[in-house]
DNA sequence: AGCACGCCGACT
DNA sequence: GTCGGCGTGCTC
């Protein structure tokens, strides 16, 4: 009897065996539809074997092996298997999380052809087409000149021309990607490119450490070109979905004739499935995307690039909690190709590897553009120059000077809304979210209180619900409030606020960026969203308003995030010929973080943080994992964790287990959350422990508690 | 995770 | 008398 071992998208830590008429090892990686209880599910064959541990009478027959997809390659399955083992999740869950949504469903995927060619009849028909048949004529003329990619004509036209026999499906045309290098590399860029190019064909991890404007992208482009020249593909991961269109355009402009595929969650399902299949068939030269693109089924990756590798969004925060950056390194290692991790402010984990020589350190110490200086960083002491409506006198003067010179200023405040808290002036009541342990944020425009963690919204109350006082005071400052006070202070200036509220509707952000570049705004007020990606050549001043808040955060990663954020936002200043200036308002100008920042000294800052981490026993000197529990009542979550700890397998000496504690944001979406932290000096010891513990946890009944393991957690 | 089965309250 | 509440148990 032939048995299929099938990975299914269920939260059970095992595969399932099914009877099948005939199957061979070549069927491994194929999609299969199987009965599962009363349901019908799509799974992936991970093994074909002759016998099963399951008693024969319990084995059911598989419904059908599908061939809408070429079998998933062995190296892809190995990546999925590694992910499942490392992050302690069932293989089926990992495989299905890595597949595009359309391929998770049991219905066979029916996609039209990828390209069309013209027929003899079609050639003859061009001349006879009525003049009003514009779309059909255009399609036929395109086809007469070569082939028509399916995505360049509408489905209706394609159907019509196929029905008339004027066009026929054909395979995607062969590509001859070229590479355009319009200007010479700086010597640092050239050295980096050379080092990476020399490593092509072997595994090598490189940290490309380069400040904003040092031309990391140019290095990516050149090494991608080198991989393409070997007949291989490039995989490029970026943190932000907003950054993909621009980067895709940039790659397209530089690689004429290449097929560049974007894989992000913003790509509609059908297109994503089509793109995924094109990648699998080897029709994509460059795959560009967010963290999920790390699972793109490239047949012959030649290089893997992770831009802004320190960015927390590479870590998936639900479901399979993988780090796309770490998987990118694993993938490069397994494929025997170089991986480039680029950042101005790398994660301490990566930086530490570069210091020990495990990763190759490639540095771009200067801005690439001739004469473009680093911005001058100044700390403004709020104790001697107090803020008035959030902005101190020296920053206000600097803004005024920009207005007079016709240049732009950016005021950076990483806090959306009007005010972060609403307080009762009489009894000190504050408006809290009913579902989260967080304050509701005042949004004045919509006259609403909103929770930034769960999305809960309610009208602003007229009076205090506890004492009836009508004097409710918005306390603190968000971008909306800053916008209002700045507009009042500079009544003749054009002020524009950029945050995820003002850019809600898609497309607006691109439009806003264009109008900023066109000079429609003189003072920009923005959050994080402004710090990334777009360059504004006329922007010469960045003012940072409330950075100190992050200095007192309980999270030990807060300083490194703050440093990265401030480096990134200061990189917005003075990119073109005009020199930039960055003013940071602070009450702690002597703080080592700010001192390192004004010197643009990431390496000094990182060295210091690494010493602190080593002293305190934090990553990268230890490896961490946490068991989290969520329940309606905190007591239930804690009790679950206590039981889990009591029943845990014996601890290796290298592994330390801490007591259950509530998360920093203890209540989220009406779930009370707690966790047990594990630290270990050895990754292997931690993995061994987690494997046994998770077997045990999957075996126990959780009751009303939801739980998961997070390996290399970023949130506490 | 689904989905069914299984026993106890308010409705045609 | 039944529709349906969600507790618990299973899925090759």
XYZ file of C-alpha atoms (C1' of nucleotides) in Angstrom:
740
model
C 0.000 0.000 0.000
C 1.246 3.442 -0.824
C 0.923 6.116 1.832
C 1.070 9.868 1.438
C 2.370 11.807 4.421
C 0.567 15.129 4.203
C 1.200 18.481 5.916
C -2.102 20.199 6.653
C -2.909 23.681 7.870
C -4.046 22.654 11.345
C -2.465 23.580 14.676
C -1.449 19.996 15.407
C 2.220 19.129 15.583
C 2.168 16.217 13.162
C 1.552 15.203 9.588
C -1.314 12.976 8.470
C -1.156 9.744 6.450
C -3.501 8.888 3.594
C -3.927 5.912 1.306
C -3.393 6.511 -2.377
C -3.547 4.304 -5.483
C -0.196 5.160 -6.911
C 2.448 7.651 -5.948
C 6.190 7.969 -6.313
C 8.804 10.066 -4.535
C 8.365 12.535 -7.407
C 5.008 13.425 -5.834
C 6.677 14.925 -2.774
C 5.879 18.633 -2.738
C 2.613 18.217 -4.652
C -0.674 19.669 -3.568
C -3.201 17.060 -2.481
C -6.847 17.280 -1.469
C -7.743 15.054 1.482
C -10.697 14.389 3.767
C -10.118 15.661 7.273
C -12.896 14.864 9.697
C -15.966 16.323 8.044
C -13.882 18.759 6.019
C -11.943 18.732 2.791
C -8.509 20.329 2.988
C -5.596 21.050 0.726
C -2.281 19.751 1.961
C 1.232 19.241 0.719
C 2.766 15.784 0.286
C 5.935 15.745 2.366
C 6.714 12.023 2.078
C 5.656 9.025 0.038
C 6.068 5.751 1.930
C 4.955 2.137 2.049
C 3.753 1.871 5.615
C 2.137 3.948 8.317
C 2.072 3.931 12.106
C -1.641 4.632 11.886
C -3.783 1.442 11.961
C -4.970 0.700 8.388
C -8.671 0.936 9.291
C -8.203 4.553 10.318
C -6.416 5.541 7.122
C -8.601 7.341 4.614
C -7.978 7.718 0.933
C -6.699 10.988 -0.475
C -9.208 12.652 -2.803
C -6.835 13.878 -5.478
C -3.288 14.844 -6.207
C -3.410 18.239 -7.896
C -1.104 19.374 -10.629
C -1.975 23.057 -10.738
C 1.436 23.653 -9.235
C 4.760 21.997 -9.934
C 5.857 20.071 -6.838
C 7.479 22.310 -4.258
C 11.227 21.886 -4.525
C 13.235 19.979 -1.922
C 15.134 23.068 -0.824
C 11.872 24.964 -0.362
C 10.488 22.160 1.786
C 13.754 22.131 3.719
C 13.304 25.849 4.415
C 9.762 25.197 5.634
C 10.946 22.282 7.756
C 13.691 24.373 9.328
C 11.189 27.152 10.064
C 8.786 24.688 11.660
C 11.474 23.192 13.876
C 13.187 26.408 14.844
C 9.997 28.310 15.647
C 8.227 25.262 17.128
C 5.232 25.276 14.819
C 3.560 22.428 12.943
C 5.041 21.916 9.479
C 1.626 22.182 7.854
C 1.007 25.574 9.407
C 4.378 26.831 8.225
C 3.945 25.527 4.687
C 0.511 27.056 4.376
C 1.592 30.383 5.869
C 4.374 30.434 3.268
C 2.067 29.699 0.310
C 0.043 32.431 -1.378
C -3.573 32.369 -0.131
C -4.992 30.922 -3.332
C -2.817 27.844 -2.949
C -4.028 27.156 0.579
C -7.500 26.275 -0.644
C -8.599 22.826 -1.840
C -9.897 24.134 -5.172
C -7.513 23.606 -8.089
C -5.913 26.853 -9.147
C -7.023 27.906 -12.612
C -4.920 30.689 -14.022
C -4.961 31.706 -17.648
C -1.855 31.541 -19.800
C 0.971 33.920 -18.978
C 1.418 35.175 -22.530
C -0.173 35.132 -25.973
C 1.226 34.924 -29.486
C -0.459 35.985 -32.717
C -1.700 33.366 -35.236
C -1.629 33.536 -39.050
C -5.318 34.355 -38.989
C -4.610 37.096 -36.497
C -1.997 38.670 -38.732
C -4.437 38.671 -41.593
C -7.172 40.105 -39.391
C -5.315 43.244 -38.373
C -5.967 44.939 -41.696
C -9.664 44.038 -41.658
C -10.409 45.224 -38.126
C -12.927 48.032 -37.925
C -11.275 51.251 -36.849
C -13.265 51.391 -33.586
C -11.718 48.093 -32.328
C -8.955 49.960 -30.571
C -8.158 47.521 -27.771
C -8.154 44.477 -30.054
C -6.006 46.230 -32.630
C -3.527 47.290 -29.961
C -3.324 43.748 -28.596
C -2.843 42.215 -32.034
C -0.191 44.735 -33.007
C 1.630 44.030 -29.781
C 1.384 40.301 -30.460
C 2.558 40.756 -34.040
C 5.704 42.383 -32.721
C 6.446 39.521 -30.320
C 4.337 38.193 -27.479
C 1.780 39.806 -25.221
C 2.086 39.244 -21.477
C -1.338 38.315 -20.095
C -1.289 41.160 -17.594
C -0.984 43.782 -20.317
C -4.389 43.137 -21.920
C -7.828 42.808 -20.396
C -9.388 39.397 -19.885
C -12.284 40.308 -22.200
C -9.997 41.151 -25.130
C -7.960 38.010 -24.558
C -11.097 35.853 -24.504
C -12.394 37.441 -27.691
C -9.147 37.104 -29.633
C -8.645 33.517 -28.487
C -12.214 32.637 -29.510
C -11.619 34.064 -32.981
C -8.397 32.078 -33.289
C -6.373 35.217 -33.819
C -4.216 34.657 -30.776
C -2.989 31.577 -28.948
C -1.463 30.956 -25.548
C 2.290 30.666 -25.543
C 5.003 30.308 -22.930
C 6.472 33.449 -21.417
C 9.015 34.945 -23.785
C 12.677 34.464 -22.961
C 14.210 37.453 -21.242
C 17.574 39.009 -21.764
C 18.045 41.155 -18.709
C 20.521 43.974 -19.107
C 21.970 46.184 -16.434
C 22.468 49.908 -16.657
C 25.109 51.503 -14.437
C 24.833 55.220 -15.174
C 27.601 56.451 -12.924
C 30.772 55.158 -11.337
C 30.706 53.659 -7.878
C 32.510 55.316 -5.006
C 35.572 53.413 -3.910
C 33.741 52.109 -0.832
C 30.809 50.956 -2.954
C 33.148 49.321 -5.442
C 34.983 47.506 -2.664
C 31.710 46.239 -1.185
C 30.421 45.104 -4.576
C 33.701 43.355 -5.288
C 33.713 41.533 -1.957
C 30.168 40.283 -2.477
C 30.729 39.446 -6.130
C 33.774 37.396 -5.185
C 31.597 35.365 -2.834
C 28.919 34.500 -5.438
C 28.417 30.779 -5.580
C 29.283 30.280 -1.921
C 27.593 31.153 1.333
C 28.773 34.332 2.896
C 26.915 36.750 5.152
C 27.862 40.400 4.749
C 26.833 43.338 6.863
C 26.667 46.385 4.629
C 26.991 49.167 7.173
C 26.214 52.449 5.478
C 24.623 55.687 6.601
C 21.607 57.186 4.831
C 22.666 58.437 1.434
C 25.798 56.297 1.306
C 24.373 54.381 -1.641
C 23.516 50.943 -0.270
C 20.886 50.526 -2.977
C 23.558 50.984 -5.628
C 25.471 48.091 -4.072
C 22.320 45.958 -4.092
C 21.772 46.751 -7.767
C 25.314 45.807 -8.746
C 25.428 42.547 -6.840
C 21.963 41.618 -8.130
C 23.300 42.256 -11.643
C 26.232 39.965 -10.914
C 23.876 37.190 -9.776
C 21.717 37.646 -12.884
C 24.807 37.437 -15.064
C 25.367 33.957 -13.654
C 21.872 32.969 -14.751
C 20.556 33.129 -11.182
C 17.925 35.227 -9.437
C 18.084 37.890 -6.744
C 15.848 37.967 -3.687
C 15.448 41.417 -2.115
C 13.612 41.910 1.175
C 12.504 45.305 2.445
C 10.773 46.098 5.729
C 7.981 48.371 4.585
C 5.256 47.595 2.141
C 5.278 51.297 1.133
C 8.865 50.997 -0.009
C 8.302 48.203 -2.515
C 6.755 50.170 -5.421
C 9.560 52.710 -5.483
C 12.252 50.079 -5.209
C 10.568 47.993 -7.886
C 10.587 51.031 -10.164
C 14.212 51.654 -9.419
C 15.137 48.057 -10.223
C 12.987 48.114 -13.365
C 14.737 51.246 -14.617
C 18.130 49.703 -14.055
C 17.358 46.206 -15.345
C 15.661 46.637 -18.735
C 14.363 43.345 -20.039
C 14.351 41.714 -16.610
C 11.217 40.375 -14.997
C 10.808 41.867 -11.556
C 8.189 40.357 -9.302
C 6.797 42.019 -6.214
C 5.509 39.810 -3.416
C 3.724 41.572 -0.566
C 0.407 41.165 1.192
C -0.844 44.190 -0.764
C -0.705 42.221 -4.027
C -4.217 40.879 -4.806
C -4.613 37.116 -4.331
C -4.843 36.060 -7.965
C -1.931 38.209 -8.992
C 0.066 36.953 -6.052
C -0.569 33.337 -7.027
C 0.402 34.145 -10.592
C 3.559 35.907 -9.447
C 4.437 33.043 -7.146
C 4.066 30.500 -9.940
C 6.122 32.678 -12.274
C 8.867 32.779 -9.656
C 8.679 29.004 -9.268
C 9.006 28.506 -13.029
C 12.134 30.641 -13.022
C 10.472 33.453 -14.963
C 11.397 36.108 -12.398
C 14.887 37.529 -12.338
C 14.394 39.672 -9.274
C 11.949 39.039 -6.464
C 11.272 41.983 -4.246
C 9.047 42.013 -1.233
C 8.324 42.179 2.461
C 9.028 39.431 4.961
C 6.696 36.909 3.346
C 8.844 37.028 0.193
C 11.545 35.095 2.035
C 9.475 32.041 1.078
C 9.430 32.881 -2.641
C 10.134 29.636 -4.503
C 13.164 30.802 -6.484
C 14.642 27.866 -8.405
C 18.186 29.240 -8.374
C 18.690 32.153 -6.001
C 22.089 33.701 -6.557
C 21.968 36.372 -3.891
C 19.761 37.346 -0.974
C 19.525 40.984 0.120
C 17.863 42.262 3.281
C 17.541 46.040 3.366
C 17.225 47.803 6.741
C 17.927 44.463 8.336
C 17.471 45.842 11.871
C 13.815 46.640 11.227
C 11.403 44.926 13.594
C 8.851 44.336 10.856
C 10.932 41.430 9.571
C 9.665 39.562 12.603
C 6.186 38.154 12.110
C 4.167 38.985 15.222
C 1.420 36.387 14.955
C 0.871 32.911 13.595
C 4.243 31.492 12.636
C 6.495 34.012 14.402
C 9.477 33.858 12.090
C 12.214 36.385 11.481
C 12.496 36.870 7.722
C 15.984 38.275 8.198
C 17.167 35.184 10.038
C 15.455 32.884 7.552
C 17.093 34.841 4.727
C 20.463 33.993 6.253
C 19.460 30.344 6.651
C 18.235 30.264 3.083
C 21.436 31.768 1.716
C 23.429 29.283 3.740
C 21.393 26.331 2.484
C 21.607 27.545 -1.109
C 25.307 28.328 -0.863
C 24.964 31.977 -1.889
C 25.882 35.295 -0.295
C 23.433 37.264 1.804
C 23.756 41.023 2.207
C 22.308 42.614 5.344
C 22.158 46.355 4.850
C 21.618 49.024 7.493
C 22.916 52.278 8.907
C 22.053 50.991 12.370
C 22.213 47.191 12.273
C 20.699 45.029 14.973
C 23.144 44.220 17.737
C 22.840 40.548 16.793
C 24.077 41.235 13.273
C 26.654 43.769 14.350
C 28.068 41.333 16.881
C 28.491 38.719 14.121
C 30.340 41.306 12.054
C 32.664 42.069 14.966
C 33.501 38.418 15.546
C 34.131 37.879 11.854
C 31.257 35.476 11.413
C 29.793 38.037 9.018
C 31.925 40.114 6.691
C 31.763 43.806 7.541
C 31.503 46.078 4.514
C 31.358 49.751 5.345
C 30.148 52.738 3.349
C 31.391 55.529 5.582
C 30.475 58.526 3.424
C 27.537 59.875 1.526
C 27.826 58.788 -2.071
C 27.000 62.109 -3.649
C 30.024 64.354 -4.071
C 30.005 67.133 -1.500
C 26.867 65.974 0.323
C 27.821 66.431 3.942
C 26.286 64.680 6.909
C 23.679 66.790 8.661
C 24.883 68.817 11.597
C 23.296 67.374 14.736
C 22.546 69.681 17.621
C 21.082 68.890 21.013
C 18.829 71.564 22.445
C 18.573 71.509 26.231
C 14.927 71.881 27.180
C 15.933 72.848 30.725
C 17.457 76.103 29.488
C 15.373 76.510 26.341
C 11.930 75.316 27.404
C 9.381 74.168 24.884
C 6.422 76.382 24.155
C 3.578 74.336 22.652
C 6.093 71.562 22.069
C 8.645 73.647 20.205
C 11.522 75.475 21.910
C 12.801 78.899 20.864
C 15.909 77.699 19.021
C 13.948 75.175 16.988
C 11.304 77.797 16.198
C 14.071 80.158 15.057
C 15.575 77.444 12.861
C 12.174 76.815 11.271
C 11.731 80.533 10.675
C 15.141 80.712 8.989
C 14.079 77.887 6.627
C 10.851 79.706 5.812
C 12.848 82.820 4.929
C 15.258 80.849 2.740
C 12.449 78.991 1.003
C 13.551 75.629 2.406
C 11.506 72.946 4.121
C 11.486 71.812 7.742
C 10.318 68.569 9.301
C 9.104 68.306 12.869
C 9.294 64.677 13.951
C 6.886 63.510 16.633
C 6.256 59.806 16.748
C 2.782 60.043 18.216
C -0.405 60.176 16.181
C -3.591 61.887 17.196
C -4.306 65.106 19.045
C -3.348 64.088 22.566
C -2.320 60.715 23.970
C -4.540 60.978 27.074
C -7.831 62.560 28.075
C -7.852 63.532 31.759
C -10.552 64.774 34.095
C -9.441 68.054 35.629
C -11.324 67.339 38.863
C -10.826 63.673 39.771
C -7.824 62.545 37.693
C -9.878 59.996 35.742
C -8.257 59.108 32.402
C -9.968 57.611 29.373
C -8.850 53.983 29.012
C -9.562 51.394 26.354
C -12.188 48.891 27.488
C -10.340 46.100 25.682
C -6.665 47.005 26.256
C -4.535 48.238 29.116
C -3.832 51.467 27.298
C -5.040 55.035 27.183
C -7.407 56.126 24.475
C -5.918 58.715 22.159
C -7.851 61.913 21.494
C -8.551 62.457 17.778
C -10.053 65.888 17.557
C -10.972 65.914 13.866
C -13.321 62.933 14.173
C -14.242 63.957 17.737
C -13.323 60.452 18.833
C -11.196 58.569 21.305
C -9.290 55.770 19.632
C -7.217 52.887 20.905
C -4.035 52.546 18.868
C -3.665 48.908 19.877
C -7.054 47.373 19.027
C -8.812 50.012 16.923
C -11.610 50.601 19.437
C -13.235 54.009 18.906
C -15.808 55.970 20.870
C -17.054 59.546 20.917
C -15.313 62.006 23.208
C -17.395 62.037 26.412
C -18.982 65.340 27.383
C -18.343 64.806 31.078
C -16.216 62.652 33.328
C -17.956 59.271 33.794
C -16.869 59.046 37.442
C -17.462 62.546 38.800
C -19.556 64.311 36.183
C -17.099 67.156 35.766
C -17.295 68.634 32.260
C -13.728 69.932 32.321
C -11.976 67.118 30.428
C -8.460 68.012 29.349
C -6.504 66.508 26.458
C -3.111 65.906 28.020
C 0.162 65.642 26.081
C 0.754 66.216 22.424
C 0.251 64.280 19.221
C 0.828 65.283 15.616
C -2.652 66.803 15.202
C -2.154 69.124 18.148
C 1.329 70.020 16.994
C -0.033 70.777 13.548
C -2.551 73.186 15.060
C -0.048 74.999 17.275
C 2.574 75.230 14.527
C -0.010 76.614 12.127
C -0.923 79.231 14.746
C 2.712 80.137 15.363
C 3.577 80.365 11.645
C 0.291 81.645 10.222
C 1.721 82.299 6.749
C 3.461 78.940 6.385
C 1.977 75.967 4.599
C 1.917 73.162 7.184
C 1.327 69.529 6.232
C 0.864 66.620 8.588
C 2.018 63.182 7.472
C 1.033 60.201 9.575
C -0.947 57.048 9.045
C -4.178 58.978 9.723
C -3.521 61.644 7.093
C -2.403 59.044 4.559
C -5.108 56.501 5.279
C -6.460 56.209 1.773
C -3.945 54.496 -0.430
C -2.232 56.455 -3.122
C -2.470 59.574 -1.023
C 0.973 59.053 0.422
C 2.565 58.985 -3.028
C 0.555 62.055 -3.986
C 1.532 63.800 -0.770
C 5.200 62.971 -1.276
C 5.004 64.416 -4.783
C 3.353 67.620 -3.596
C 5.940 67.962 -0.832
C 8.678 67.640 -3.433
C 6.884 70.227 -5.521
C 7.204 72.596 -2.583
C 3.562 72.701 -1.518
C 4.493 72.282 2.122
C 6.964 74.399 4.035
C 6.664 72.733 7.418
C 6.082 69.006 7.628
C 4.823 67.381 10.765
C 5.206 63.680 10.776
C 5.677 60.374 12.474
C 7.801 57.348 11.646
C 6.095 57.102 8.278
C 8.066 60.140 7.075
C 11.384 58.747 8.272
C 11.587 56.020 5.679
C 12.133 55.955 1.989
C 11.231 59.244 0.431
C 13.784 61.954 -0.129
C 12.848 65.603 -0.156
C 15.699 67.563 -1.724
C 14.637 70.905 -0.311
C 14.308 69.632 3.250
C 17.177 71.062 5.297
C 15.923 70.981 8.879
C 14.708 68.132 11.040
C 13.445 68.893 14.530
C 12.940 65.972 16.901
C 10.362 66.786 19.538
C 9.818 64.080 22.074
C 12.647 61.566 21.811
C 13.221 61.377 25.574
C 10.072 59.299 26.032
C 11.857 56.291 24.538
C 14.817 56.693 26.915
C 12.762 55.616 29.881
C 10.980 52.721 28.159
C 11.229 49.447 30.076
C 12.185 47.460 26.957
C 15.925 46.853 26.771
C 15.787 47.208 23.002
C 14.306 50.714 23.218
C 17.665 52.554 22.998
C 18.704 50.703 19.869
C 15.351 51.404 18.269
C 15.499 55.072 19.234
C 18.988 55.416 17.833
C 17.938 53.769 14.560
C 14.837 55.939 14.327
C 16.742 59.170 14.954
C 19.488 58.227 12.499
C 16.838 57.451 9.922
C 14.864 60.645 10.385
C 18.007 62.789 10.463
C 18.951 61.228 7.141
C 15.989 63.150 5.668
C 17.868 66.420 6.192
C 20.044 67.925 3.515
C 20.349 65.247 0.914
C 20.933 67.544 -2.001
C 23.354 70.473 -2.140
C 21.855 72.307 0.809
C 23.480 71.191 4.063
C 21.118 69.715 6.616
C 20.634 70.428 10.266
C 19.034 68.255 12.918
C 17.863 69.707 16.234
C 16.965 67.281 18.975
C 14.993 68.644 21.911
C 15.958 66.848 25.093
C 16.201 67.185 28.831
C 19.208 64.834 28.853
C 21.680 66.246 26.329
C 24.546 64.501 28.122
C 22.953 61.057 27.592
C 25.450 58.742 25.829
C 22.854 57.838 23.195
C 22.505 61.457 22.104
C 26.236 62.036 22.392
C 26.915 59.136 20.034
C 24.164 60.328 17.740
C 25.578 63.825 17.257
C 28.906 62.215 16.323
C 27.088 59.904 13.856
C 28.838 57.185 15.783
C 26.848 53.988 15.471
C 29.854 51.835 16.156
C 30.680 53.593 19.426
C 27.051 53.460 20.500
C 26.741 49.778 19.606
C 29.972 48.922 21.395
C 28.634 50.488 24.547
C 25.251 48.774 24.259
C 26.939 45.434 23.630
C 28.939 45.823 26.821
C 25.756 46.613 28.729
C 24.010 43.624 27.219
C 26.864 41.328 28.094
C 26.867 42.621 31.680
C 23.139 42.227 32.025
C 22.959 38.900 30.217
C 20.754 39.950 27.309
C 20.866 39.075 23.613
C 23.043 38.687 21.631
C 24.897 37.118 24.566
C 21.981 34.869 25.408
C 19.213 33.372 23.291
C 15.636 33.958 24.300
C 12.253 32.391 23.842
C 8.976 32.949 25.601
C 5.832 31.022 26.281
C 2.842 33.323 26.162
C -0.648 32.679 27.366
C -3.805 34.670 26.714
C -7.003 34.268 28.691
C -10.072 36.311 29.573
C -8.804 36.485 33.157
C -5.186 37.211 34.006
C -5.312 34.621 36.806
C -6.106 31.891 34.257
C -3.204 32.906 32.026
C -0.791 32.939 34.972
C -2.131 29.624 36.287
C -1.689 28.032 32.874
C 1.910 29.224 32.743
C 2.573 28.003 36.276
C 1.262 24.549 35.353
C 3.321 24.615 32.160
C 6.465 25.472 34.132
C 5.778 22.890 36.812
C 5.307 20.188 34.203
C 8.245 21.310 32.049
C 11.002 18.847 31.198
C 14.139 19.107 33.350
C 16.084 22.279 32.642
C 19.499 22.040 31.084
C 22.059 24.007 33.094
C 22.349 26.416 30.179
C 18.649 27.305 30.250
C 17.068 29.722 32.724
C 13.329 29.960 33.192
C 11.762 33.055 34.735
C 8.480 33.365 36.599
C 5.241 34.096 34.755
C 4.612 37.834 34.419
C 1.992 39.928 32.621
C 3.144 41.430 29.312
C 3.951 45.143 29.201
C 0.619 45.644 27.443
C -1.130 43.174 29.743
C -4.586 43.449 28.227
C -5.006 43.450 24.467
C -8.297 43.116 22.618
C -9.964 41.870 25.806
C -7.355 39.145 26.310
C -5.168 39.185 29.394
C -1.635 38.228 28.442
C 1.259 36.826 30.407
C 4.500 35.134 29.590
C 7.373 33.034 30.824
C 10.761 34.091 29.542
C 13.536 31.616 28.823
C 17.166 32.552 28.409
C 19.932 30.223 27.362
C 23.638 30.487 26.722
C 23.375 27.845 24.040
C 20.964 27.894 21.141
C 21.081 24.120 20.933
C 20.177 23.680 24.603
C 17.275 26.107 24.186
C 16.052 24.310 21.066
C 16.225 20.907 22.730
C 14.264 22.185 25.698
C 11.658 23.916 23.525
C 11.127 20.804 21.430
C 10.289 18.703 24.492
C 8.281 21.443 26.131
C 6.167 22.110 23.080
C 5.435 18.374 22.685
C 4.164 18.478 26.229
C 2.163 21.665 25.709
C 0.487 20.331 22.582
C -0.452 17.217 24.562
C -2.105 19.086 27.427
C -5.563 20.567 27.134
C -5.384 24.341 27.276
C -8.883 24.990 28.608
C -9.879 28.584 27.962
C -6.275 29.653 27.431
C -4.569 30.362 24.110
C -0.822 29.881 24.089
C 2.140 30.103 21.764
C 5.908 30.005 21.841
C 7.885 32.938 20.505
C 11.488 32.165 19.625
C 13.791 35.203 19.517
C 10.950 37.449 20.689
C 11.013 41.196 20.131
C 7.992 42.101 22.237
C 7.683 41.680 25.960
C -8.362 25.915 13.921
C -12.893 24.057 12.435
C -16.639 21.308 13.055
C -19.774 17.915 15.249
C -21.849 16.137 19.103
C -24.110 17.004 23.356
C -26.998 18.442 26.905
C -29.942 22.837 29.104
C -32.963 27.873 28.405
C -36.546 31.090 25.551
C -39.457 31.042 21.415
C -42.899 29.698 16.938
C -42.358 20.808 21.721
C -37.574 22.819 18.893
C -33.680 26.529 17.896
C -29.379 27.442 19.745
C -25.987 28.483 23.694
C -20.901 27.202 23.745
C -18.173 23.109 26.628
C -15.183 19.131 25.005
C -13.257 16.136 21.756
C -11.399 14.702 17.418
C -9.154 15.153 13.068
C -4.712 10.145 9.246
